[in-house]
Amino acid sequence: MDDDGAQAPAEVVHSADGHLAHGYLTGKDAYLKRLRRIEGQARGLQRMVEEEQYCIDILTQVSAMTSALQSVALGLLEEHLGHCVAEAVAAGGPEADAKVREASAAIARLVRS
Amino acid sequence: MDDDGAQAPAEVVHSADGHLAHGYLTGKDAYLKRLRRIEGQARGLQRMVEEEQYCIDILTQVSAMTSALQSVALGLLEEHLGHCVAEAVAAGGPEADAKVREASAAIARLVRS
Amino acid sequence: MDDDGAQAPAEVVHSADGHLAHGYLTGKDAYLKRLRRIEGQARGLQRMVEEEQYCIDILTQVSAMTSALQSVALGLLEEHLGHCVAEAVAAGGPEADAKVREASAAIARLVRS
Amino acid sequence: MDDDGAQAPAEVVHSADGHLAHGYLTGKDAYLKRLRRIEGQARGLQRMVEEEQYCIDILTQVSAMTSALQSVALGLLEEHLGHCVAEAVAAGGPEADAKVREASAAIARLVRS
């Protein structure tokens, strides 16, 4: 799975909804690395619970993992605003409004989660 | 891994700082199950980024994962208050104050993360 | 309420950084009303503390007030994305990138506060 | 209103649900001062919207106000855990469990708001 990016020369991918994923790729490997670390944190939490480590230490790890996740989300969001939303806005029309509303709803979910 | 609890009759574990982990065990399997699901969400996110799925869909998954993590944290915290902190408070003395301060600091990290 | 902008031609204000505040006006009265209610909640909290009401009831009010504030912030942010950021993006150039970065930083502060 | 505390020599107050508000009083004036500052922030936000100041500056103020509110909430919560919950736990019985559950629910609202 990890080799996928290296093997695929066609870095411009059309997703199901037709958006260009080009800009997205900029930091793809960095995102994957961060997400693998987050996956490792999830396994670490299981080990801590398995070994019945001290609750407060587990909670500290959960906070660290939540911060790491939020940081990934904020990075993806910035790329989304700078690419997908920007392109839709530049093109104008109802699609522009829809993209802004969609991004705003995603931001609301992040703020409230 | 799940059998661990069943095989080990000594369910009362003294952690490094000497607290009884007894009450903690009540929901141990349920916590492990939820954390394995969270680990699966972390792998799912990697797949979504690998396949360059739509940013907003990835953000929705991050929000769901953050909520799941918070829910685990709130459960652990409630058990911690009801057991470790309660025992320290019942015993009284400076240890009681220290446990309340420690729990409050953990809550602050959760609220701010 | 919407007529406000139409009747008052001088309401289009160029702020220090030169953005048109026009679109902003759409919901100005509604925002002021919500902020007055939030100010009232802040006074209500003082009364609760003054009267030494039950901690948990005060915390419930704080949570309600925080949610109201977040809701105002998310509304303002959506307008900002749909107007200021959209205009900058449509104009293109380094200003477009700067606006996206600035909005992303504001979102990060909201998510982390 | 501010004189209230000074006039009332009986600092141990029994609230409607019979809890001793004694410990609570420790920082009463400091809490009132912080809440008055928060009320001032709410008025400042109205002025900013009234004058149609730059969205991002308003959002920065909202984040500051949210942080100030959370900080008040975390302080009240720590006092609540150290007094009301601690007393209930020391007394034992179903009331102890109820207080822990009630505090945990308040924490959950704070984390999710």
Short mmCIF file of C-alpha atoms in Angstrom, two decimals:
data_model
loop_
_atom_site.label_atom_id
_atom_site.label_comp_id
_atom_site.label_asym_id
_atom_site.label_seq_id
_atom_site.Cartn_x
_atom_site.Cartn_y
_atom_site.Cartn_z
CA MET A 1 0.00 0.00 0.00
CA ASP A 2 2.79 2.36 0.90
CA ASP A 3 4.49 1.79 -2.45
CA ASP A 4 1.35 2.83 -4.25
CA GLY A 5 2.25 6.52 -4.38
CA ALA A 6 5.74 5.81 -5.72
CA GLN A 7 4.45 3.44 -8.41
CA ALA A 8 1.71 5.73 -9.65
CA PRO A 9 3.18 8.38 -11.97
CA ALA A 10 -0.27 9.80 -12.66
CA GLU A 11 -0.38 12.05 -9.68
CA VAL A 12 -3.42 13.92 -10.92
CA VAL A 13 -6.31 11.77 -9.79
CA HIS A 14 -9.96 12.36 -10.58
CA SER A 15 -11.96 11.29 -7.55
CA ALA A 16 -15.50 9.99 -7.63
CA ASP A 17 -16.89 13.51 -7.57
CA GLY A 18 -14.54 14.66 -10.27
CA HIS A 19 -12.31 17.01 -8.34
CA LEU A 20 -8.67 17.25 -9.22
CA ALA A 21 -6.64 15.85 -6.39
CA HIS A 22 -3.45 17.38 -7.71
CA GLY A 23 -2.60 19.91 -5.01
CA TYR A 24 -3.61 17.39 -2.42
CA LEU A 25 -0.63 15.26 -3.30
CA THR A 26 1.87 17.86 -2.14
CA GLY A 27 2.04 16.45 1.33
CA LYS A 28 0.60 12.99 0.78
CA ASP A 29 3.57 11.06 2.14
CA ALA A 30 3.79 13.34 5.16
CA TYR A 31 0.09 12.78 5.89
CA LEU A 32 0.48 9.02 5.56
CA LYS A 33 3.42 9.11 7.94
CA ARG A 34 1.46 11.10 10.50
CA LEU A 35 -1.52 8.77 10.19
CA ARG A 36 0.69 5.72 10.66
CA ARG A 37 2.01 7.33 13.85
CA ILE A 38 -1.59 7.92 14.96
CA GLU A 39 -2.37 4.27 14.23
CA GLY A 40 0.62 3.39 16.42
CA GLN A 41 -0.77 5.60 19.18
CA ALA A 42 -4.06 3.69 18.97
CA ARG A 43 -2.15 0.42 19.41
CA GLY A 44 -0.18 1.94 22.27
CA LEU A 45 -3.44 2.84 24.01
CA GLN A 46 -4.62 -0.76 23.72
CA ARG A 47 -1.41 -1.95 25.33
CA MET A 48 -1.80 0.57 28.15
CA VAL A 49 -5.36 -0.58 28.82
CA GLU A 50 -4.32 -4.24 28.48
CA GLU A 51 -1.57 -3.72 31.09
CA GLU A 52 -3.96 -1.58 33.17
CA GLN A 53 -1.59 1.32 33.28
CA TYR A 54 -2.52 4.39 35.29
CA CYS A 55 -5.69 6.09 34.01
CA ILE A 56 -4.17 9.55 33.95
CA ASP A 57 -1.27 8.34 31.77
CA ILE A 58 -3.78 6.81 29.35
CA LEU A 59 -5.75 10.07 29.27
CA THR A 60 -2.55 11.98 28.52
CA GLN A 61 -1.98 9.70 25.53
CA VAL A 62 -5.56 10.17 24.35
CA SER A 63 -5.07 13.97 24.47
CA ALA A 64 -1.84 13.68 22.49
CA MET A 65 -3.54 11.48 19.91
CA THR A 66 -6.52 13.85 19.63
CA SER A 67 -4.15 16.77 19.06
CA ALA A 68 -2.30 14.83 16.37
CA LEU A 69 -5.59 14.03 14.64
CA GLN A 70 -6.76 17.65 14.79
CA SER A 71 -3.47 18.75 13.35
CA VAL A 72 -3.92 16.40 10.38
CA ALA A 73 -7.48 17.67 9.93
CA LEU A 74 -6.39 21.33 9.99
CA GLY A 75 -3.71 20.62 7.42
CA LEU A 76 -6.13 18.83 5.09
CA LEU A 77 -8.65 21.62 5.55
CA GLU A 78 -6.13 24.28 4.59
CA GLU A 79 -5.26 22.37 1.42
CA HIS A 80 -8.96 21.91 0.67
CA LEU A 81 -9.65 25.64 1.04
CA GLY A 82 -6.62 26.54 -1.07
CA HIS A 83 -7.45 24.10 -3.85
CA CYS A 84 -10.97 22.65 -4.16
CA VAL A 85 -12.79 25.61 -2.64
CA ALA A 86 -10.56 28.15 -4.38
CA GLU A 87 -11.13 26.51 -7.77
CA ALA A 88 -14.90 26.38 -7.26
CA VAL A 89 -14.93 30.02 -6.15
CA ALA A 90 -12.83 31.09 -9.13
CA ALA A 91 -15.24 29.24 -11.43
CA GLY A 92 -18.17 30.95 -9.67
CA GLY A 93 -21.82 29.99 -9.82
CA PRO A 94 -23.84 27.84 -7.41
CA GLU A 95 -20.97 25.34 -7.11
CA ALA A 96 -18.88 28.02 -5.39
CA ASP A 97 -21.53 28.59 -2.71
CA ALA A 98 -21.99 24.85 -2.27
CA LYS A 99 -18.27 24.33 -1.69
CA VAL A 100 -18.12 27.11 0.89
CA ARG A 101 -21.14 25.69 2.72
CA GLU A 102 -19.68 22.19 2.61
CA ALA A 103 -16.33 23.37 3.98
CA SER A 104 -18.08 25.36 6.70
CA ALA A 105 -20.06 22.31 7.76
CA ALA A 106 -16.83 20.29 7.98
CA ILE A 107 -15.25 23.04 10.08
CA ALA A 108 -18.27 23.02 12.40
CA ARG A 109 -17.88 19.26 12.88
CA LEU A 110 -14.21 19.71 13.74
CA VAL A 111 -14.90 22.53 16.20
CA ARG A 112 -17.64 20.56 17.91
CA SER A 113 -15.90 17.17 18.01
CA MET B 1 -5.38 -10.86 23.75
CA ASP B 2 -9.01 -10.94 24.90
CA ASP B 3 -8.37 -14.20 26.76
CA ASP B 4 -5.76 -12.50 28.87
CA GLY B 5 -8.27 -11.25 31.39
CA ALA B 6 -9.93 -14.64 31.70
CA GLN B 7 -6.62 -16.49 32.17
CA ALA B 8 -5.30 -14.11 34.77
CA PRO B 9 -7.17 -14.69 38.01
CA ALA B 10 -5.25 -11.91 39.70
CA GLU B 11 -7.40 -9.17 38.28
CA VAL B 12 -6.37 -6.76 40.99
CA VAL B 13 -3.20 -5.20 39.67
CA HIS B 14 -1.00 -2.82 41.56
CA SER B 15 0.37 -0.30 39.12
CA ALA B 16 3.68 1.46 39.43
CA ASP B 17 2.15 4.11 41.67
CA GLY B 18 0.41 1.53 43.82
CA HIS B 19 -3.21 2.19 42.90
CA LEU B 20 -5.62 -0.69 42.76
CA ALA B 21 -6.73 -1.20 39.21
CA HIS B 22 -9.64 -3.37 40.29
CA GLY B 23 -12.62 -1.18 39.27
CA TYR B 24 -10.84 -0.34 36.09
CA LEU B 25 -11.22 -3.89 34.89
CA THR B 26 -15.01 -3.66 34.79
CA GLY B 27 -15.06 -2.51 31.22
CA LYS B 28 -11.58 -3.53 30.07
CA ASP B 29 -12.73 -5.68 27.16
CA ALA B 30 -15.16 -3.04 26.01
CA TYR B 31 -12.39 -0.43 26.05
CA LEU B 32 -10.06 -2.70 24.10
CA LYS B 33 -12.78 -3.30 21.54
CA ARG B 34 -13.40 0.43 21.13
CA LEU B 35 -9.67 1.12 20.81
CA ARG B 36 -9.28 -1.59 18.16
CA ARG B 37 -12.10 0.09 16.23
CA ILE B 38 -10.25 3.42 16.58
CA GLU B 39 -7.07 1.75 15.30
CA GLY B 40 -9.13 0.52 12.34
CA GLN B 41 -10.33 4.09 11.75
CA ALA B 42 -6.69 5.24 11.68
CA ARG B 43 -5.95 2.60 9.02
CA GLY B 44 -9.07 3.63 7.10
CA LEU B 45 -7.83 7.22 7.06
CA GLN B 46 -4.52 6.10 5.58
CA ARG B 47 -6.38 4.25 2.85
CA MET B 48 -8.51 7.34 2.12
CA VAL B 49 -5.42 9.54 1.83
CA GLU B 50 -3.60 6.87 -0.22
CA GLU B 51 -6.55 6.77 -2.66
CA GLU B 52 -6.83 10.56 -2.52
CA GLN B 53 -10.46 10.46 -1.59
CA TYR B 54 -12.38 13.68 -1.22
CA CYS B 55 -10.97 15.92 1.55
CA ILE B 56 -14.35 16.56 3.14
CA ASP B 57 -15.00 12.82 3.45
CA ILE B 58 -11.62 12.38 5.14
CA LEU B 59 -12.41 15.25 7.52
CA THR B 60 -15.73 13.63 8.39
CA GLN B 61 -13.84 10.45 9.32
CA VAL B 62 -11.36 12.43 11.42
CA SER B 63 -14.28 14.02 13.31
CA ALA B 64 -15.84 10.61 13.91
CA MET B 65 -12.51 9.23 15.16
CA THR B 66 -11.97 12.23 17.44
CA SER B 67 -15.45 11.74 18.92
CA ALA B 68 -14.76 8.05 19.50
CA LEU B 69 -11.47 8.90 21.26
CA GLN B 70 -13.14 11.54 23.43
CA SER B 71 -15.81 9.07 24.37
CA VAL B 72 -13.17 6.56 25.52
CA ALA B 73 -11.42 9.33 27.47
CA LEU B 74 -14.64 10.41 29.20
CA GLY B 75 -15.39 6.82 30.18
CA LEU B 76 -11.91 6.28 31.61
CA LEU B 77 -12.13 9.59 33.44
CA GLU B 78 -15.46 8.67 35.05
CA GLU B 79 -13.97 5.38 36.28
CA HIS B 80 -10.90 7.20 37.52
CA LEU B 81 -13.00 9.70 39.49
CA GLY B 82 -15.19 6.93 40.89
CA HIS B 83 -12.28 4.73 41.94
CA CYS B 84 -8.78 6.21 42.26
CA VAL B 85 -9.86 9.72 43.17
CA ALA B 86 -12.69 8.51 45.41
CA GLU B 87 -10.34 6.17 47.31
CA ALA B 88 -7.76 8.91 47.78
CA VAL B 89 -10.42 11.34 48.95
CA ALA B 90 -11.88 8.80 51.39
CA ALA B 91 -8.37 8.22 52.77
CA GLY B 92 -7.90 11.98 53.07
CA GLY B 93 -4.66 13.88 53.55
CA PRO B 94 -2.44 15.53 50.96
CA GLU B 95 -2.83 12.54 48.61
CA ALA B 96 -6.53 13.43 48.24
CA ASP B 97 -5.74 16.97 47.10
CA ALA B 98 -3.02 15.71 44.79
CA LYS B 99 -5.41 13.28 43.08
CA VAL B 100 -8.04 15.98 42.56
CA ARG B 101 -5.43 18.33 41.08
CA GLU B 102 -4.07 15.59 38.85
CA ALA B 103 -7.56 14.69 37.58
CA SER B 104 -8.35 18.37 36.99
CA ALA B 105 -5.18 18.78 34.94
CA ALA B 106 -6.15 15.75 32.83
CA ILE B 107 -9.63 17.22 32.30
CA ALA B 108 -8.07 20.53 31.22
CA ARG B 109 -5.94 18.68 28.64
CA LEU B 110 -9.05 16.94 27.29
CA VAL B 111 -11.08 20.15 27.10
CA ARG B 112 -8.26 21.97 25.32
CA SER B 113 -7.25 19.18 22.93
CA MET C 1 -32.94 43.48 7.88
CA ASP C 2 -31.50 42.79 4.43
CA ASP C 3 -32.78 46.19 3.28
CA ASP C 4 -30.46 47.83 5.70
CA GLY C 5 -27.56 47.50 3.33
CA ALA C 6 -29.62 48.78 0.40
CA GLN C 7 -30.91 51.83 2.28
CA ALA C 8 -27.64 52.82 3.79
CA PRO C 9 -25.16 53.29 0.99
CA ALA C 10 -22.46 54.35 3.39
CA GLU C 11 -22.51 51.03 5.12
CA VAL C 12 -19.97 49.50 2.82
CA VAL C 13 -16.88 50.00 4.89
CA HIS C 14 -13.34 49.55 3.74
CA SER C 15 -11.49 48.14 6.68
CA ALA C 16 -7.85 48.80 7.45
CA ASP C 17 -6.83 45.99 5.14
CA GLY C 18 -9.13 47.21 2.42
CA HIS C 19 -11.70 44.41 2.34
CA LEU C 20 -15.28 45.25 1.48
CA ALA C 21 -17.48 44.56 4.47
CA HIS C 22 -20.56 44.49 2.27
CA GLY C 23 -21.55 40.80 2.41
CA TYR C 24 -20.83 40.87 6.09
CA LEU C 25 -23.83 43.13 6.63
CA THR C 26 -26.33 40.47 5.58
CA GLY C 27 -26.80 39.18 9.08
CA LYS C 28 -25.39 42.04 11.13
CA ASP C 29 -28.49 42.61 13.27
CA ALA C 30 -28.86 38.89 13.90
CA TYR C 31 -25.22 38.70 15.06
CA LEU C 32 -25.67 41.68 17.36
CA LYS C 33 -28.77 40.08 18.85
CA ARG C 34 -26.92 36.82 19.49
CA LEU C 35 -23.98 38.66 21.03
CA ARG C 36 -26.30 40.63 23.32
CA ARG C 37 -27.79 37.32 24.47
CA ILE C 38 -24.25 36.03 25.12
CA GLU C 39 -23.51 39.20 27.12
CA GLY C 40 -26.67 38.44 29.12
CA GLN C 41 -25.40 34.90 29.73
CA ALA C 42 -22.14 36.38 31.07
CA ARG C 43 -24.15 38.51 33.51
CA GLY C 44 -26.27 35.51 34.44
CA LEU C 45 -23.10 33.59 35.29
CA GLN C 46 -21.97 36.40 37.61
CA ARG C 47 -25.34 36.25 39.40
CA MET C 48 -25.04 32.48 39.75
CA VAL C 49 -21.56 32.77 41.26
CA GLU C 50 -22.67 35.72 43.45
CA GLU C 51 -25.54 33.61 44.80
CA GLU C 52 -23.25 30.60 45.04
CA GLN C 53 -25.56 28.44 43.00
CA TYR C 54 -24.70 24.81 42.44
CA CYS C 55 -21.40 24.35 40.55
CA ILE C 56 -22.85 21.88 38.08
CA ASP C 57 -25.61 24.33 37.12
CA ILE C 58 -23.01 27.03 36.54
CA LEU C 59 -20.95 24.64 34.39
CA THR C 60 -24.05 23.82 32.35
CA GLN C 61 -24.49 27.55 31.68
CA VAL C 62 -20.83 27.89 30.71
CA SER C 63 -21.23 25.04 28.21
CA ALA C 64 -24.34 26.70 26.74
CA MET C 65 -22.53 30.01 26.44
CA THR C 66 -19.48 28.38 24.83
CA SER C 67 -21.75 26.68 22.28
CA ALA C 68 -23.47 29.99 21.51
CA LEU C 69 -20.09 31.66 20.99
CA GLN C 70 -18.86 28.86 18.74
CA SER C 71 -22.02 29.12 16.71
CA VAL C 72 -21.43 32.85 16.17
CA ALA C 73 -17.82 32.13 15.21
CA LEU C 74 -18.82 29.44 12.71
CA GLY C 75 -21.36 31.80 11.11
CA LEU C 76 -18.81 34.61 10.79
CA LEU C 77 -16.28 32.19 9.39
CA GLU C 78 -18.67 30.94 6.72
CA GLU C 79 -19.36 34.53 5.64
CA HIS C 80 -15.66 35.27 5.65
CA LEU C 81 -14.92 32.26 3.43
CA GLY C 82 -17.78 33.12 1.10
CA HIS C 83 -16.82 36.78 0.75
CA CYS C 84 -13.34 37.94 1.74
CA VAL C 85 -11.55 34.72 0.95
CA ALA C 86 -13.59 34.09 -2.19
CA GLU C 87 -12.84 37.59 -3.52
CA ALA C 88 -9.14 37.23 -2.82
CA VAL C 89 -9.07 33.81 -4.47
CA ALA C 90 -10.96 35.10 -7.52
CA ALA C 91 -8.43 37.97 -7.78
CA GLY C 92 -5.59 35.44 -7.47
CA GLY C 93 -1.98 36.17 -6.68
CA PRO C 94 -0.17 36.02 -3.35
CA GLU C 95 -3.11 37.75 -1.61
CA ALA C 96 -5.24 34.67 -2.31
CA ASP C 97 -2.75 32.36 -0.57
CA ALA C 98 -2.40 34.78 2.32
CA LYS C 99 -6.17 34.87 2.88
CA VAL C 100 -6.41 31.08 2.87
CA ARG C 101 -3.55 30.80 5.36
CA GLU C 102 -5.08 33.50 7.56
CA ALA C 103 -8.48 31.79 7.56
CA SER C 104 -6.85 28.42 8.30
CA ALA C 105 -5.03 29.90 11.29
CA ALA C 106 -8.32 31.32 12.60
CA ILE C 107 -9.96 27.90 12.17
CA ALA C 108 -7.08 26.27 14.08
CA ARG C 109 -7.60 28.72 16.96
CA LEU C 110 -11.32 27.88 17.04
CA VAL C 111 -10.71 24.13 16.98
CA ARG C 112 -8.13 24.37 19.77
CA SER C 113 -9.98 26.85 21.99
CA MET D 1 -24.32 43.18 43.86
CA ASP D 2 -20.61 43.18 44.54
CA ASP D 3 -21.24 44.18 48.17
CA ASP D 4 -23.29 41.07 48.70
CA GLY D 5 -20.32 38.93 49.68
CA ALA D 6 -18.98 41.56 52.04
CA GLN D 7 -22.34 41.98 53.78
CA ALA D 8 -22.92 38.31 54.28
CA PRO D 9 -20.80 37.13 57.20
CA ALA D 10 -22.20 33.63 56.91
CA GLU D 11 -19.90 32.45 54.18
CA VAL D 12 -21.09 28.88 54.50
CA VAL D 13 -24.19 28.83 52.34
CA HIS D 14 -26.56 25.92 51.93
CA SER D 15 -27.76 25.90 48.38
CA ALA D 16 -31.12 24.59 47.24
CA ASP D 17 -29.79 21.05 47.05
CA GLY D 18 -28.17 21.31 50.46
CA HIS D 19 -24.48 21.27 49.49
CA LEU D 20 -22.06 23.34 51.50
CA ALA D 21 -20.75 26.14 49.35
CA HIS D 22 -17.95 26.88 51.79
CA GLY D 23 -14.91 25.92 49.74
CA TYR D 24 -16.51 27.51 46.73
CA LEU D 25 -16.16 30.93 48.30
CA THR D 26 -12.38 30.75 48.31
CA GLY D 27 -12.07 32.33 44.94
CA LYS D 28 -15.50 33.94 44.57
CA ASP D 29 -14.22 37.48 43.98
CA ALA D 30 -11.66 36.26 41.49
CA TYR D 31 -14.36 34.36 39.57
CA LEU D 32 -16.63 37.42 39.54
CA LYS D 33 -13.77 39.54 38.24
CA ARG D 34 -13.03 37.07 35.45
CA LEU D 35 -16.72 36.86 34.53
CA ARG D 36 -17.00 40.65 34.40
CA ARG D 37 -14.04 40.67 32.02
CA ILE D 38 -15.82 38.03 29.91
CA GLU D 39 -18.95 40.20 29.90
CA GLY D 40 -16.73 43.06 28.70
CA GLN D 41 -15.42 40.82 25.91
CA ALA D 42 -19.01 40.12 24.85
CA ARG D 43 -19.66 43.87 24.64
CA GLY D 44 -16.38 44.34 22.75
CA LEU D 45 -17.53 41.77 20.21
CA GLN D 46 -20.78 43.68 19.66
CA ARG D 47 -18.78 46.85 19.01
CA MET D 48 -16.55 45.02 16.56
CA VAL D 49 -19.56 43.68 14.64
CA GLU D 50 -21.29 47.08 14.83
CA GLU D 51 -18.22 48.73 13.32
CA GLU D 52 -17.85 45.86 10.87
CA GLN D 53 -14.29 45.19 11.84
CA TYR D 54 -12.33 42.53 10.05
CA CYS D 55 -13.85 39.04 10.47
CA ILE D 56 -10.58 37.40 11.43
CA ASP D 57 -10.03 39.92 14.23
CA ILE D 58 -13.51 39.18 15.54
CA LEU D 59 -12.82 35.44 15.39
CA THR D 60 -9.58 35.96 17.34
CA GLN D 61 -11.60 37.70 20.05
CA VAL D 62 -14.16 34.89 20.08
CA SER D 63 -11.35 32.36 20.57
CA ALA D 64 -9.90 34.42 23.44
CA MET D 65 -13.33 34.66 25.07
CA THR D 66 -13.95 30.94 24.67
CA SER D 67 -10.59 30.18 26.30
CA ALA D 68 -11.40 32.54 29.19
CA LEU D 69 -14.77 30.80 29.69
CA GLN D 70 -13.19 27.34 29.60
CA SER D 71 -10.63 28.44 32.13
CA VAL D 72 -13.41 29.57 34.50
CA ALA D 73 -15.20 26.28 33.96
CA LEU D 74 -12.07 24.22 34.69
CA GLY D 75 -11.46 26.17 37.89
CA LEU D 76 -15.05 25.68 39.10
CA LEU D 77 -14.85 22.02 38.20
CA GLU D 78 -11.67 21.50 40.22
CA GLU D 79 -13.29 23.13 43.25
CA HIS D 80 -16.40 21.01 42.72
CA LEU D 81 -14.36 17.80 42.59
CA GLY D 82 -12.34 18.81 45.65
CA HIS D 83 -15.37 19.78 47.73
CA CYS D 84 -18.83 18.58 46.72
CA VAL D 85 -17.74 15.36 45.07
CA ALA D 86 -15.07 14.66 47.71
CA GLU D 87 -17.60 15.12 50.54
CA ALA D 88 -20.14 12.87 48.86
CA VAL D 89 -17.49 10.23 48.23
CA ALA D 90 -16.26 10.40 51.83
CA ALA D 91 -19.85 9.98 53.03
CA GLY D 92 -20.25 7.02 50.65
CA GLY D 93 -23.49 5.39 49.54
CA PRO D 94 -25.49 6.00 46.38
CA GLU D 95 -25.02 9.77 46.70
CA ALA D 96 -21.29 9.28 46.06
CA ASP D 97 -21.94 7.47 42.78
CA ALA D 98 -24.52 10.04 41.76
CA LYS D 99 -22.08 12.91 42.31
CA VAL D 100 -19.37 11.21 40.26
CA ARG D 101 -21.83 10.56 37.43
CA GLU D 102 -23.10 14.13 37.57
CA ALA D 103 -19.57 15.56 37.48
CA SER D 104 -18.65 13.25 34.60
CA ALA D 105 -21.67 14.41 32.61
CA ALA D 106 -20.64 18.05 33.19
CA ILE D 107 -17.10 17.23 32.03
CA ALA D 108 -18.51 15.59 28.90
CA ARG D 109 -20.52 18.73 28.11
CA LEU D 110 -17.38 20.85 28.51
CA VAL D 111 -15.28 18.57 26.32
CA ARG D 112 -17.94 18.51 23.61
CA SER D 113 -18.89 22.20 23.68
#
